[in-house]
Amino acid sequence: MASTTLSILAREHPIKSVTVFRVKASKDSNFGQDNNATQKAEVTRTFTVDLQAGQNEVNITGLSGRIDTRSVRVSGLGDNASLFDVMCTVGEGTNTTSSDGSETLRLLRAKKSILEDQRHVREREAELLMNYGKTLQGDHVTPIQMTAFLDSFLERGVKNSEAKSDLTERIAEVDRQIQEEMKKASSRVGQANSQVTVVIASEAGGPAELTLTYIVSHAAWEPVYDLFATTDKGAPMPSVGLDYRARIWQSTGEDWNNTKLVLSTATSDSVSDGVPDLDALKIKVVLGPGQALFGQPRQVAPADRYRVQGPAPPATTLFGPTQSFGSTTGALFGGAAPSAPRTFGAAPAPAPFGRAAASSERPDSEDDPEVGFVDVPEPAPISEPATTVSVSPFSTLYKVDRSATIPSDGKAHQVLIACLTFDAGVSRIAVPRKKPVAYLKCRVKNTSDYRLLPGSVRVFFDKGYVSTAYIGDVNAGDSFDCLLGMDTSIHLSYRRSSSTVKETRNAFSEQFKITTYSVETVIRNKHRSSISELVVRDAVPHRSATSAGLGENVKIVLREPAALADAKPGEVKEVGDKGLKVRWVGMGDQMEGEYVWECKLDANEEIKFTVKYEIKAPADFALHETVISK
């Protein structure tokens, strides 16, 4: 059987399509540089080959050096051909991309040389024509002949000038192409030094379309967004615009020129990762104070013995012992239900198997080198498919309508996925204790069929750049928040004062001092329109922030507003008759003294919030407020 060898240079045939897999985005991720070997794309190429009867060996060169040799597959041969073998090799030390660039530069420089020679000929032509005219004399040339010569001279001179001008422009264009090619060569990242050999058998021969598909690394995309908010007569509009874009990078060694792009929401690691192995879990015994192996008690040092015998201080919480905001088991800002007694320093009650118990000592890993502790990461949230161009139970595909060009330069390039319009509600939020300004907070509802993937959002307000935010997964119907900057027409003042008095002391009681704190916040709306929602956040001292072991010696009592003092966790209380509301932030153990005011303001209206609380402590105690960072 006859054998025929066919050679194909990949760069001479355009790429049909590329499916790019999403990179895992986070606030701290470095797009295009973090784990780029695991960031992948699927490339599809088509080649038309003229098969001969018998066995045909098709050598396709100049493919990406980042190719996964195990992913190569060939299809689309039709009924007249059979696939025998597919081999993929990655060359060492030979960069087809570099040689292609050198060849292109050589051809451009040769073309420039030809054009320069043609221009030189035209210049010589004009010079010869001028010299010939100088040889003409009136004794030998009649006026009619002179007139005919001048007409011919003028016509020839015009044509010569036009030809030289055209050649000069063509030379300048070639120079620009040379500069662009040199720039491409210097910015290109990656090599195109792979080859795929396909062995095909055909009985009758004839044309066939060969489809080559393979996976390459060092390519990924991530979603980015531009959010546009506007105002009408000074008031924010109830809708915002969102440009949904894809930021793509690749350094595969192949330029994706005028290529159909498909963006997959599946992450690149989901393509290659298998089922994770499950590690065994072991229990390591950590000895506590006063314990030894085999149940024998350990000798207790005098200091330890004193600590064990000492009474435990009562458990304390915000505004009183063992009582949180809104608890129903005792008074809110004072005495509370007594806690169960426990010897201070004694070991806590054993937890059931499978539950963690806190230990005051760190386990010594050197005691048992064969036993280790493994950090088990939390499972990732399950991704729900969204309604878009193409949806499967595992991922969503965005097909970019227009062809795009993504060079292999390792730089980020953007393509537009969709321009969306969302409903939005704007509110004001202020934390005057930190900064006496009000911020515009925009809550955007995803009213489209698109699922918004985690990514950065550039926020523009009235065409001015405000900030860059970050959003998580936002499914259709869900909402996300972003800031639109400061509202300079909301004026705030924050004043905090305190006064201390001492109680009368007698011979049989300890003297106490009571410090009364007053916090006054004044807000004025200088807009010409009303404000539908203003949230003001603040906090009062939390009981757990006082020094440990004080017991009942320190008490915190909230005096104003009385509605807040009586409020249960999550309960909203009204203050006055102007629609002012107040509530605690957090539930149960998460309550740390934070509260919020909620109000509405008419144009040029002013409102004042007042909070008063007392701290009662022994007269010789020096108490200091500390800020608990979250």
Short mmCIF file of C-alpha atoms in Angstrom, two decimals, residues 119-316:
data_model
loop_
_atom_site.label_atom_id
_atom_site.label_comp_id
_atom_site.label_asym_id
_atom_site.label_seq_id
_atom_site.Cartn_x
_atom_site.Cartn_y
_atom_site.Cartn_z
CA ARG A 119 11.62 54.21 -6.12
CA HIS A 120 15.28 54.66 -7.03
CA VAL A 121 14.44 53.77 -10.66
CA ARG A 122 11.71 56.40 -10.68
CA GLU A 123 14.13 58.96 -9.31
CA ARG A 124 16.62 58.12 -12.10
CA GLU A 125 13.81 58.42 -14.65
CA ALA A 126 13.03 61.98 -13.55
CA GLU A 127 16.72 62.85 -13.62
CA LEU A 128 17.18 61.50 -17.17
CA LEU A 129 14.10 63.34 -18.40
CA MET A 130 15.43 66.58 -16.96
CA ASN A 131 18.88 66.10 -18.53
CA TYR A 132 17.33 65.35 -21.91
CA GLY A 133 15.34 68.59 -21.79
CA LYS A 134 18.55 70.53 -21.21
CA THR A 135 20.01 69.25 -24.49
CA LEU A 136 17.25 70.81 -26.61
CA GLN A 137 18.22 74.04 -28.38
CA GLY A 138 16.15 76.53 -30.38
CA ASP A 139 18.31 76.14 -33.51
CA HIS A 140 17.24 72.52 -33.93
CA VAL A 141 13.73 72.42 -32.42
CA THR A 142 10.69 74.14 -33.86
CA PRO A 143 8.13 75.78 -31.58
CA ILE A 144 5.63 73.03 -32.37
CA GLN A 145 8.14 70.35 -31.35
CA MET A 146 9.01 72.26 -28.20
CA THR A 147 5.32 72.51 -27.27
CA ALA A 148 4.83 68.78 -27.80
CA PHE A 149 7.92 68.00 -25.71
CA LEU A 150 6.76 70.18 -22.86
CA ASP A 151 3.34 68.50 -22.86
CA SER A 152 5.02 65.10 -22.80
CA PHE A 153 7.48 66.26 -20.14
CA LEU A 154 4.66 67.49 -17.92
CA GLU A 155 2.62 64.31 -18.31
CA ARG A 156 5.62 62.09 -17.67
CA GLY A 157 6.68 64.19 -14.68
CA VAL A 158 3.24 63.92 -13.06
CA LYS A 159 3.19 60.14 -13.49
CA ASN A 160 6.69 59.87 -12.11
CA SER A 161 5.84 61.99 -9.08
CA GLU A 162 2.72 59.93 -8.36
CA ALA A 163 4.67 56.70 -8.67
CA LYS A 164 7.37 57.90 -6.26
CA SER A 165 4.75 59.08 -3.76
CA ASP A 166 2.96 55.73 -3.93
CA LEU A 167 6.20 53.83 -3.44
CA THR A 168 7.14 56.03 -0.48
CA GLU A 169 3.77 55.30 1.16
CA ARG A 170 4.12 51.56 0.53
CA ILE A 171 7.61 51.59 2.05
CA ALA A 172 6.27 53.39 5.13
CA GLU A 173 3.52 50.76 5.45
CA VAL A 174 6.08 47.96 5.30
CA ASP A 175 8.13 49.76 7.95
CA ARG A 176 5.05 49.83 10.21
CA GLN A 177 4.52 46.11 9.63
CA ILE A 178 8.14 45.42 10.50
CA GLN A 179 7.83 47.41 13.73
CA GLU A 180 4.61 45.60 14.67
CA GLU A 181 6.18 42.23 13.96
CA MET A 182 9.22 43.08 16.05
CA LYS A 183 6.91 44.23 18.86
CA LYS A 184 4.96 40.99 18.65
CA ALA A 185 8.12 38.96 18.73
CA SER A 186 9.38 40.77 21.83
CA SER A 187 6.04 40.47 23.69
CA ARG A 188 5.20 36.89 22.74
CA VAL A 189 5.29 34.46 25.67
CA GLY A 190 5.49 30.72 25.23
CA GLN A 191 6.67 28.49 22.41
CA ALA A 192 4.96 26.80 19.48
CA ASN A 193 7.23 23.76 19.26
CA SER A 194 4.80 20.83 19.39
CA GLN A 195 3.90 18.44 16.58
CA VAL A 196 0.99 16.08 16.05
CA THR A 197 1.35 13.20 13.60
CA VAL A 198 -1.88 11.65 12.31
CA VAL A 199 -1.89 8.41 10.30
CA ILE A 200 -4.99 8.05 8.10
CA ALA A 201 -5.94 5.28 5.69
CA SER A 202 -8.15 5.99 2.68
CA GLU A 203 -9.28 3.59 -0.02
CA ALA A 204 -10.23 6.09 -2.73
CA GLY A 205 -8.53 9.25 -1.50
CA GLY A 206 -10.00 12.72 -1.86
CA PRO A 207 -10.44 15.80 0.31
CA ALA A 208 -11.23 15.39 4.01
CA GLU A 209 -11.70 17.81 6.88
CA LEU A 210 -9.60 16.90 9.88
CA THR A 211 -10.66 18.31 13.28
CA LEU A 212 -7.90 18.47 15.90
CA THR A 213 -8.79 19.15 19.55
CA TYR A 214 -6.37 19.43 22.46
CA ILE A 215 -5.94 20.92 25.94
CA VAL A 216 -3.33 23.59 26.67
CA SER A 217 -2.21 25.08 29.97
CA HIS A 218 -1.34 28.69 30.87
CA ALA A 219 -4.71 30.06 29.80
CA ALA A 220 -7.71 31.14 31.87
CA TRP A 221 -10.45 33.71 32.28
CA GLU A 222 -12.15 35.43 35.19
CA PRO A 223 -15.27 37.59 35.34
CA VAL A 224 -15.00 41.34 35.88
CA TYR A 225 -17.76 43.90 36.07
CA ASP A 226 -18.32 47.60 35.52
CA LEU A 227 -21.27 49.03 37.46
CA PHE A 228 -22.74 52.38 36.39
CA ALA A 229 -25.03 54.35 38.71
CA THR A 230 -26.54 57.74 37.85
CA THR A 231 -28.59 60.46 39.50
CA ASP A 232 -31.65 62.42 38.42
CA LYS A 233 -32.10 65.85 40.00
CA GLY A 234 -29.69 64.89 42.75
CA ALA A 235 -31.39 61.61 43.63
CA PRO A 236 -29.93 58.20 42.68
CA MET A 237 -31.82 56.38 39.94
CA PRO A 238 -33.65 53.14 40.88
CA SER A 239 -31.68 51.14 38.32
CA VAL A 240 -28.02 50.58 37.47
CA GLY A 241 -26.16 49.27 34.46
CA LEU A 242 -23.72 46.38 34.68
CA ASP A 243 -21.23 45.41 31.99
CA TYR A 244 -20.40 41.72 32.40
CA ARG A 245 -16.94 41.13 30.96
CA ALA A 246 -14.42 38.33 30.77
CA ARG A 247 -10.75 39.03 31.39
CA ILE A 248 -8.70 36.49 29.45
CA TRP A 249 -5.00 35.78 29.36
CA GLN A 250 -2.91 33.13 27.69
CA SER A 251 0.75 32.34 27.11
CA THR A 252 0.34 29.09 25.20
CA GLY A 253 2.67 30.06 22.37
CA GLU A 254 -0.22 30.27 19.88
CA ASP A 255 -1.99 33.51 19.00
CA TRP A 256 -5.76 33.16 18.99
CA ASN A 257 -6.48 35.39 15.99
CA ASN A 258 -10.13 36.08 15.04
CA THR A 259 -11.23 33.09 17.07
CA LYS A 260 -14.62 32.10 18.43
CA LEU A 261 -14.35 32.08 22.21
CA VAL A 262 -16.39 29.93 24.57
CA LEU A 263 -16.09 30.73 28.28
CA SER A 264 -16.80 27.87 30.66
CA THR A 265 -17.75 28.47 34.28
CA ALA A 266 -16.09 25.18 35.19
CA THR A 267 -12.77 25.80 36.91
CA SER A 268 -9.63 24.41 35.34
CA ASP A 269 -8.91 22.07 38.25
CA SER A 270 -12.29 20.40 37.77
CA VAL A 271 -11.02 19.19 34.41
CA SER A 272 -7.99 17.37 35.78
CA ASP A 273 -8.77 16.64 39.43
CA GLY A 274 -9.92 13.19 40.38
CA VAL A 275 -11.76 11.97 43.44
CA PRO A 276 -9.68 13.06 46.46
CA ASP A 277 -8.14 10.44 48.71
CA LEU A 278 -9.54 10.17 52.21
CA ASP A 279 -6.98 10.29 55.01
CA ALA A 280 -7.48 8.36 58.23
CA LEU A 281 -8.28 10.25 61.43
CA LYS A 282 -6.57 9.38 64.71
CA ILE A 283 -7.15 10.44 68.29
CA LYS A 284 -4.19 11.61 70.36
CA VAL A 285 -4.46 11.79 74.14
CA VAL A 286 -3.28 15.10 75.61
CA LEU A 287 -2.72 15.03 79.37
CA GLY A 288 -4.28 17.84 81.35
CA PRO A 289 -3.13 19.34 84.67
CA GLY A 290 -3.03 16.82 87.50
CA GLN A 291 -3.38 13.78 85.21
CA ALA A 292 -0.99 10.97 84.35
CA LEU A 293 -1.10 7.76 82.35
CA PHE A 294 -3.04 4.71 83.57
CA GLY A 295 -5.27 6.83 85.85
CA GLN A 296 -2.51 7.71 88.35
CA PRO A 297 -2.85 11.26 89.68
CA ARG A 298 0.05 13.59 89.07
CA GLN A 299 1.55 15.52 91.96
CA VAL A 300 0.12 19.03 92.02
CA ALA A 301 2.48 21.93 92.58
CA PRO A 302 1.56 24.38 95.35
CA ALA A 303 0.62 27.03 92.83
CA ASP A 304 -1.60 24.59 90.95
CA ARG A 305 -3.21 23.41 94.21
CA TYR A 306 -4.08 26.97 95.16
CA ARG A 307 -5.57 27.65 91.75
CA VAL A 308 -7.72 24.53 91.78
CA GLN A 309 -9.17 25.29 95.20
CA GLY A 310 -10.04 28.88 94.38
CA PRO A 311 -13.66 29.74 93.53
CA ALA A 312 -14.57 30.46 89.94
CA PRO A 313 -15.83 33.93 89.08
CA PRO A 314 -19.41 34.10 87.85
CA ALA A 315 -19.80 33.99 84.07
CA THR A 316 -20.45 37.47 82.78
#
